[in-house]
Amino acid sequence: MTAPAPMSLDEALGREVPDRLFLLTLTFLFLPGLLFLGGWAQLWVSLLAGGAGAAAVALAPGWRGPWPLRSRTTLLCLLAGLVWAGAAGPAHWLYATADWQVRDAVLRDLAVYAWPVAYDEEVIWLLRAPLGYFLPAAAVGRLVGFEGAQVALWLWTGAALGLLLMMLTCLARRLGVSALMLGLVFVFFGGLDFLPNVVLDWRFGTGPFAAWGRGGEWWNRAFQYPGHVTSMLWAPNHTLPAWLCALMLLRHGRTAGFAVALGPLLASAAFWSPVATAGAAALAIPAVLLAGRWREAVASPANWLAVGFFVPLGLYLVAGAGRVPHGFLFAMREDGWYRWPIFLAVEVLPWAIPAWALLRGRILLGATALLCIVPLYVFGPGNEAASRGSQAALAILAVAGGAALLQAPPGGWRNFLRGVAAIAFAGSLMEASLLIEHEPWEASERCTVLEAARQSVFRDTTDWSHYIAPWPDPTLERWMQVPHPRPLPERSIPCWPGGTV
């Protein structure tokens, strides 16, 4: 008896016509950019660019499509998303990781100060960061205060995760696997970081399980592919747009409807996280071309309107970005030649090889190829080109790896994938142990982004230039409202007098 032929992901996925879930997710990603134009841009730019974006979304497919899930399933996904978001840090009900020291300050300044937000500290600094994750909650905070903004950010995060779980449920149905099991694989997906952490901690004399209560996916020291638990604890603002784009690609990527709405999708997501969206675009654009949908994409009015919507957003995002450290890996690190292959052997190949053996598919091949080459370019103080630009590809690998695990026939590949999943789960537990071993701490209601950065635990190791840009800036002052900077106090005040991380 011959073995069954590998399942083709290209046949199983990417063929669903855009529906109301697609349209709702697109609108969800689009809303922050519209808020930005209304609060930061001059009126004529708000009307032109905002109108172009609204028209692009209005022309997107899905308005007459069905809702793909039953009401009960939809409600369960939303509730599960809110529970998941409660552990991610925005409301500080559980321990929040150290990155929230500055992220809280971004939310606080957006909720308290006039837009555009700027600071007077001998020179004028403009708050210049991807604000898509924060702006809707900050708009609520302008009405009800900073604590209300924190609750709103939890709800906003939970809504995003609810949409994600709804799409995972749709994908599970197409793949013929349990939605619950695929969801669990996705939530706890990650590489085999547990193994190098055990070895390194043992060699340093701290014991094999020293990562408990500390976490540890930075073992390579040159780049990081965060597991999904790590991504949500440390960087939901970058993770969520990449995940949503990736799952939209898996559901609809081969259809004409996806091609005609690709522009507004990528333009909207880029305001959340340009680097993460670049990784999603590197997968979505070739998928549209390989599906033979390039004519629909080029002829789509929505895609051309999205360009007009994105122009002011893009100018804002790149202002002062030349100060961010960047360069090719081998030019910046002499040890890159051996750290790179070891990294891939731990983070990518244990999932990709068995998934390819059992499933096949160009989308899996593209995601794996991108994960192999992304580390070759370094960008940002923590090498965000790798940690952020990989998020969409990792989401696709998580779905493919989960489907392979759940569909594998008895034998070698199933046993191998079970071992990989068990080690990845152990690593995720190590990262989640932060929530157990550390007490919650209150977000600062008194410190600006600049002051929080000075007092952050990363103050001596991180260049925070990716959060600010000098004002005036010739690329911004022609179309942006004139900021009214808030003078900063001459003497620093403790941001977290009750303690923090």
Coordinates of N, CA, C and O in Angstrom, one line a residue, residues 46-174:
S46 N -6.6 65.7 5.9 CA -7.6 64.8 6.5 C -8.7 64.5 5.5 O -9.1 63.3 5.4
L47 N -9.2 65.5 4.8 CA -10.3 65.2 3.9 C -9.8 64.4 2.7 O -10.5 63.5 2.3
L48 N -8.6 64.8 2.1 CA -8.2 64.1 0.9 C -7.7 62.6 1.2 O -8.2 61.7 0.6
A49 N -6.8 62.5 2.2 CA -6.2 61.2 2.5 C -7.3 60.3 3.2 O -7.4 59.1 2.9
G50 N -8.0 60.9 4.2 CA -9.0 60.2 4.9 C -10.1 59.7 4.0 O -10.6 58.6 4.1
G51 N -10.5 60.6 3.1 CA -11.6 60.3 2.1 C -11.1 59.2 1.2 O -11.9 58.3 0.9
A52 N -9.8 59.2 0.8 CA -9.3 58.2 -0.1 C -9.3 56.8 0.6 O -9.7 55.8 0.1
G53 N -8.9 56.8 1.9 CA -8.9 55.6 2.7 C -10.3 55.0 2.9 O -10.6 53.8 2.7
A54 N -11.3 55.9 3.2 CA -12.6 55.5 3.4 C -13.2 54.9 2.2 O -14.0 53.9 2.2
A55 N -12.9 55.6 1.0 CA -13.4 55.1 -0.3 C -12.8 53.7 -0.6 O -13.5 52.8 -1.1
A56 N -11.5 53.5 -0.2 CA -10.9 52.3 -0.5 C -11.5 51.1 0.3 O -11.8 50.0 -0.3
V57 N -11.8 51.4 1.5 CA -12.5 50.3 2.3 C -14.0 50.1 1.8 O -14.4 49.0 1.8
A58 N -14.6 51.2 1.4 CA -16.0 51.1 0.9 C -16.0 50.2 -0.4 O -17.0 49.5 -0.7
L59 N -14.9 50.3 -1.2 CA -14.9 49.5 -2.4 C -14.4 48.1 -2.2 O -14.4 47.3 -3.2
A60 N -13.9 47.8 -1.0 CA -13.4 46.4 -0.8 C -14.6 45.4 -0.8 O -15.7 45.7 -0.5
P61 N -14.3 44.2 -1.2 CA -15.4 43.2 -1.2 C -15.7 42.7 0.2 O -15.0 42.9 1.1
G62 N -16.9 42.1 0.3 CA -17.3 41.5 1.5 C -18.6 42.1 2.1 O -19.2 41.5 3.0
W63 N -19.0 43.2 1.6 CA -20.2 43.9 2.1 C -21.4 43.0 2.0 O -22.3 43.0 2.9
R64 N -21.5 42.3 0.9 CA -22.7 41.5 0.7 C -22.4 40.0 1.0 O -23.3 39.1 0.8
G65 N -21.2 39.7 1.5 CA -20.9 38.3 1.8 C -21.5 37.9 3.1 O -22.0 38.7 3.9
P66 N -21.5 36.6 3.4 CA -22.1 36.1 4.6 C -21.2 36.2 5.8 O -20.0 36.5 5.6
W67 N -21.7 36.0 7.0 CA -20.9 35.9 8.2 C -20.5 34.4 8.3 O -21.4 33.6 8.3
P68 N -19.2 34.0 8.3 CA -18.9 32.6 8.1 C -19.1 31.7 9.4 O -18.9 30.5 9.3
L69 N -19.4 32.3 10.5 CA -19.5 31.5 11.7 C -20.9 31.6 12.4 O -21.6 32.6 12.2
R70 N -21.3 30.7 13.2 CA -22.5 30.8 13.9 C -22.3 31.8 15.0 O -21.2 32.1 15.5
S71 N -23.4 32.3 15.5 CA -23.4 33.3 16.6 C -22.7 32.8 17.8 O -21.9 33.5 18.4
R72 N -23.0 31.6 18.2 CA -22.3 31.0 19.4 C -20.8 31.0 19.2 O -20.1 31.3 20.2
T73 N -20.3 30.5 18.1 CA -18.9 30.4 17.9 C -18.3 31.8 17.9 O -17.2 32.0 18.4
T74 N -19.0 32.8 17.3 CA -18.5 34.1 17.2 C -18.3 34.7 18.7 O -17.2 35.3 19.0
L75 N -19.3 34.5 19.5 CA -19.2 34.9 20.9 C -18.1 34.2 21.7 O -17.4 34.9 22.4
L76 N -18.0 32.9 21.5 CA -16.9 32.2 22.2 C -15.5 32.7 21.8 O -14.6 32.9 22.6
C77 N -15.3 33.0 20.5 CA -14.1 33.6 20.0 C -13.8 34.9 20.7 O -12.7 35.2 21.1
L78 N -14.8 35.8 20.7 CA -14.6 37.1 21.4 C -14.3 37.0 22.8 O -13.4 37.7 23.3
L79 N -15.0 36.1 23.5 CA -14.7 35.9 25.0 C -13.3 35.4 25.2 O -12.6 35.8 26.1
A80 N -12.9 34.4 24.4 CA -11.6 33.8 24.5 C -10.5 34.9 24.2 O -9.5 35.0 24.8
G81 N -10.8 35.8 23.2 CA -9.9 36.9 22.9 C -9.7 37.8 24.0 O -8.6 38.3 24.3
L82 N -10.8 38.1 24.7 CA -10.7 39.0 25.9 C -9.9 38.4 27.0 O -9.1 39.1 27.7
V83 N -10.1 37.1 27.2 CA -9.3 36.4 28.3 C -7.8 36.4 27.9 O -6.9 36.7 28.7
W84 N -7.5 36.1 26.6 CA -6.1 36.1 26.2 C -5.5 37.5 26.3 O -4.4 37.7 26.8
A85 N -6.3 38.5 25.9 CA -5.8 39.9 26.1 C -5.5 40.3 27.5 O -4.6 41.1 27.8
G86 N -6.3 39.7 28.4 CA -6.0 40.1 29.9 C -4.7 39.7 30.3 O -4.1 40.3 31.3
A87 N -4.0 38.7 29.7 CA -2.7 38.3 30.1 C -1.6 39.0 29.3 O -0.4 38.8 29.6
A88 N -2.0 39.9 28.3 CA -1.0 40.5 27.5 C -0.4 41.8 28.0 O 0.6 42.3 27.5
G89 N -1.0 42.4 29.1 CA -0.4 43.5 29.7 C -1.1 44.8 29.6 O -0.8 45.7 30.5
P90 N -2.0 45.1 28.7 CA -2.5 46.5 28.6 C -3.2 47.0 29.8 O -3.1 48.2 30.1
A91 N -3.9 46.2 30.6 CA -4.6 46.7 31.7 C -3.9 46.4 33.0 O -4.4 46.9 34.1
H92 N -2.7 45.7 33.0 CA -1.9 45.5 34.2 C -2.7 44.7 35.2 O -2.4 44.8 36.4
W93 N -3.6 43.9 34.9 CA -4.3 43.0 35.9 C -3.3 41.9 36.3 O -3.4 41.4 37.4
L94 N -2.5 41.4 35.4 CA -1.4 40.5 35.7 C -0.1 41.3 35.5 O -0.1 42.4 35.1
Y95 N 1.0 40.6 35.7 CA 2.3 41.2 35.5 C 2.4 41.6 34.0 O 2.0 40.9 33.1
A96 N 3.0 42.8 33.8 CA 3.3 43.3 32.5 C 4.8 43.3 32.3 O 5.5 43.7 33.2
T97 N 5.2 43.0 31.1 CA 6.7 42.9 30.8 C 7.3 44.3 30.7 O 6.5 45.3 30.6
A98 N 8.6 44.4 30.7 CA 9.3 45.6 30.9 C 9.0 46.6 29.7 O 9.1 47.8 29.9
D99 N 8.7 46.1 28.5 CA 8.4 47.0 27.4 C 7.2 47.8 27.6 O 7.0 48.9 27.0
W100 N 6.3 47.4 28.6 CA 5.1 48.2 28.9 C 5.5 49.5 29.6 O 4.7 50.4 29.7
Q101 N 6.7 49.6 30.1 CA 7.1 50.9 30.8 C 7.0 52.1 29.8 O 6.4 53.1 30.2
V102 N 7.5 51.9 28.6 CA 7.4 52.9 27.6 C 6.1 52.9 26.9 O 5.5 53.9 26.5
R103 N 5.5 51.7 26.6 CA 4.3 51.6 25.9 C 3.1 52.3 26.7 O 2.3 52.9 26.1
D104 N 3.1 52.1 28.0 CA 2.1 52.8 28.8 C 2.3 54.3 28.7 O 1.2 55.0 28.6
A105 N 3.5 54.8 28.6 CA 3.7 56.2 28.4 C 3.2 56.7 27.1 O 2.7 57.9 27.0
V106 N 3.3 55.9 26.0 CA 2.8 56.3 24.7 C 1.3 56.5 24.9 O 0.7 57.5 24.4
L107 N 0.6 55.5 25.5 CA -0.8 55.6 25.6 C -1.2 56.8 26.5 O -2.2 57.5 26.2
R108 N -0.5 57.0 27.6 CA -0.8 58.1 28.5 C -0.6 59.4 27.8 O -1.5 60.3 27.9
D109 N 0.4 59.6 27.0 CA 0.6 60.9 26.4 C -0.4 61.1 25.3 O -0.9 62.3 25.1
L110 N -0.8 60.1 24.6 CA -1.8 60.2 23.6 C -3.2 60.6 24.2 O -4.0 61.2 23.6
A111 N -3.4 60.1 25.4 CA -4.7 60.3 26.1 C -4.7 61.6 26.8 O -5.8 62.2 26.9
V112 N -3.6 62.2 27.2 CA -3.5 63.4 28.0 C -3.2 64.7 27.2 O -3.8 65.7 27.4
Y113 N -2.2 64.6 26.3 CA -1.7 65.7 25.6 C -2.5 66.0 24.3 O -3.1 65.1 23.7
A114 N -2.4 67.3 23.8 CA -3.1 67.6 22.6 C -2.3 66.9 21.4 O -1.1 66.7 21.5
W115 N -3.1 66.6 20.4 CA -2.5 66.0 19.2 C -2.1 67.1 18.2 O -2.9 68.1 18.1
P116 N -1.0 67.0 17.5 CA 0.0 66.1 17.6 C 0.8 66.2 18.9 O 1.0 67.3 19.4
V117 N 1.2 65.1 19.4 CA 1.9 65.1 20.7 C 3.4 65.5 20.5 O 4.1 64.9 19.6
A118 N 3.9 66.4 21.3 CA 5.3 66.9 21.1 C 5.8 67.3 22.5 O 5.0 67.6 23.4
Y119 N 7.1 67.3 22.7 CA 7.7 67.6 24.0 C 8.8 68.7 23.8 O 9.5 68.7 22.8
D120 N 8.8 69.7 24.7 CA 9.7 70.8 24.7 C 10.9 70.5 25.7 O 10.7 70.6 26.9
E121 N 12.0 70.1 25.1 CA 13.2 69.8 26.0 C 14.4 70.4 25.3 O 15.2 69.7 24.8
E122 N 14.5 71.7 25.4 CA 15.6 72.5 24.6 C 15.4 72.4 23.1 O 15.4 73.4 22.4
V123 N 15.2 71.2 22.6 CA 14.7 71.0 21.2 C 13.3 70.4 21.3 O 12.9 69.9 22.3
I124 N 12.6 70.6 20.2 CA 11.2 70.0 20.2 C 11.2 68.6 19.6 O 11.8 68.4 18.5
W125 N 10.7 67.7 20.4 CA 10.6 66.3 19.9 C 9.1 66.0 19.6 O 8.3 66.2 20.4
L126 N 8.9 65.4 18.4 CA 7.6 64.9 18.1 C 7.5 63.4 18.4 O 8.4 62.7 18.1
L127 N 6.4 63.0 19.0 CA 6.1 61.6 19.2 C 5.9 61.0 17.8 O 4.9 61.3 17.1
R128 N 6.8 60.2 17.4 CA 6.8 59.6 16.0 C 7.0 58.1 16.2 O 8.1 57.6 16.4
A129 N 5.9 57.3 16.1 CA 6.0 55.9 16.3 C 4.7 55.3 15.6 O 3.8 56.0 15.3
P130 N 4.8 54.0 15.3 CA 3.6 53.4 14.8 C 2.5 53.3 15.9 O 2.6 52.7 16.9
L131 N 1.4 54.1 15.7 CA 0.4 54.4 16.7 C -0.9 53.6 16.5 O -1.8 53.8 17.3
G132 N -0.9 52.7 15.5 CA -2.2 52.1 15.2 C -2.8 51.3 16.4 O -4.0 51.3 16.6
Y133 N -2.0 50.6 17.1 CA -2.5 49.9 18.3 C -3.0 50.8 19.4 O -4.0 50.4 20.1
F134 N -2.5 52.0 19.5 CA -2.9 52.8 20.7 C -4.0 53.8 20.4 O -4.7 54.2 21.4
L135 N -4.1 54.3 19.2 CA -4.9 55.5 19.0 C -6.4 55.3 19.4 O -7.0 56.2 20.0
P136 N -7.1 54.2 19.0 CA -8.5 54.1 19.4 C -8.7 54.2 20.9 O -9.6 54.9 21.4
A137 N -7.8 53.4 21.7 CA -7.9 53.5 23.1 C -7.6 54.8 23.7 O -8.2 55.3 24.7
A138 N -6.6 55.5 23.1 CA -6.2 56.9 23.5 C -7.3 57.8 23.3 O -7.6 58.7 24.1
A139 N -8.1 57.7 22.2 CA -9.2 58.6 21.9 C -10.3 58.4 23.0 O -10.9 59.4 23.5
V140 N -10.5 57.2 23.5 CA -11.4 56.9 24.6 C -10.8 57.6 25.9 O -11.6 58.2 26.6
G141 N -9.5 57.5 26.1 CA -8.9 58.1 27.3 C -9.0 59.6 27.3 O -9.0 60.2 28.4
R142 N -9.1 60.2 26.2 CA -9.2 61.7 26.2 C -10.6 62.1 26.8 O -10.7 63.2 27.2
L143 N -11.5 61.2 26.8 CA -12.8 61.4 27.3 C -13.0 61.0 28.8 O -13.6 61.6 29.6
V144 N -12.3 59.9 29.1 CA -12.5 59.3 30.5 C -11.3 59.1 31.3 O -11.3 58.6 32.4
G145 N -10.1 59.6 30.8 CA -8.9 59.5 31.5 C -8.0 58.3 31.2 O -8.4 57.4 30.5
F146 N -6.8 58.3 31.8 CA -5.8 57.3 31.4 C -6.3 55.9 31.9 O -6.1 54.9 31.1
E147 N -6.9 55.7 33.0 CA -7.3 54.4 33.4 C -8.4 53.9 32.5 O -8.4 52.7 32.2
G148 N -9.3 54.7 32.0 CA -10.2 54.3 31.0 C -9.6 53.9 29.7 O -10.0 53.0 29.0
A149 N -8.5 54.6 29.4 CA -7.7 54.2 28.2 C -7.1 52.8 28.3 O -7.1 52.1 27.3
Q150 N -6.7 52.5 29.5 CA -6.1 51.1 29.7 C -7.2 50.1 29.5 O -6.9 49.0 28.9
V151 N -8.3 50.3 30.1 CA -9.4 49.3 29.9 C -9.8 49.3 28.4 O -10.0 48.2 27.8
A152 N -9.9 50.4 27.7 CA -10.2 50.4 26.3 C -9.1 49.7 25.5 O -9.4 49.0 24.5
L153 N -7.8 49.8 25.9 CA -6.8 49.1 25.2 C -6.9 47.5 25.4 O -6.7 46.8 24.4
W154 N -7.4 47.1 26.5 CA -7.6 45.7 26.8 C -8.8 45.2 25.8 O -8.7 44.2 25.2
L155 N -9.8 46.0 25.8 CA -11.0 45.7 24.9 C -10.5 45.6 23.4 O -10.9 44.7 22.7
W156 N -9.7 46.6 23.0 CA -9.2 46.7 21.6 C -8.4 45.5 21.3 O -8.5 44.8 20.2
T157 N -7.5 45.1 22.3 CA -6.6 43.9 22.1 C -7.5 42.7 22.0 O -7.2 41.8 21.2
G158 N -8.5 42.6 22.9 CA -9.3 41.4 22.9 C -10.1 41.3 21.6 O -10.3 40.2 21.1
A159 N -10.6 42.4 21.1 CA -11.3 42.3 19.8 C -10.4 41.8 18.7 O -10.9 41.0 17.8
A160 N -9.2 42.3 18.7 CA -8.2 41.8 17.6 C -8.0 40.3 17.8 O -8.0 39.6 16.7
L161 N -7.8 39.8 19.0 CA -7.6 38.4 19.2 C -8.9 37.6 18.9 O -8.8 36.5 18.4
G162 N -10.0 38.2 19.2 CA -11.3 37.5 18.8 C -11.4 37.3 17.3 O -11.8 36.3 16.8
L163 N -11.0 38.4 16.5 CA -11.1 38.3 15.1 C -10.1 37.2 14.6 O -10.4 36.4 13.7
L164 N -8.9 37.2 15.2 CA -7.9 36.2 14.9 C -8.4 34.8 15.1 O -8.3 33.9 14.3
L165 N -9.1 34.5 16.3 CA -9.6 33.2 16.6 C -10.7 32.8 15.7 O -10.9 31.6 15.3
M166 N -11.5 33.8 15.2 CA -12.6 33.5 14.2 C -12.0 33.0 12.9 O -12.4 32.0 12.3
M167 N -10.9 33.7 12.5 CA -10.3 33.2 11.2 C -9.6 31.9 11.4 O -9.6 31.1 10.5
L168 N -9.0 31.6 12.6 CA -8.4 30.3 12.8 C -9.5 29.2 12.8 O -9.3 28.1 12.2
T169 N -10.7 29.5 13.3 CA -11.8 28.6 13.2 C -12.2 28.3 11.8 O -12.4 27.1 11.4
C170 N -12.2 29.3 10.9 CA -12.5 29.1 9.5 C -11.4 28.3 8.8 O -11.7 27.4 8.0
L171 N -10.2 28.5 9.2 CA -9.1 27.8 8.6 C -9.1 26.3 9.0 O -8.8 25.4 8.2
A172 N -9.4 26.1 10.3 CA -9.5 24.7 10.8 C -10.6 23.9 10.0 O -10.4 22.7 9.7
R173 N -11.7 24.6 9.7 CA -12.7 23.9 8.9 C -12.2 23.6 7.6 O -12.5 22.5 7.1
R174 N -11.5 24.4 6.9 CA -11.0 24.2 5.6 C -9.9 23.0 5.6 O -9.8 22.3 4.7

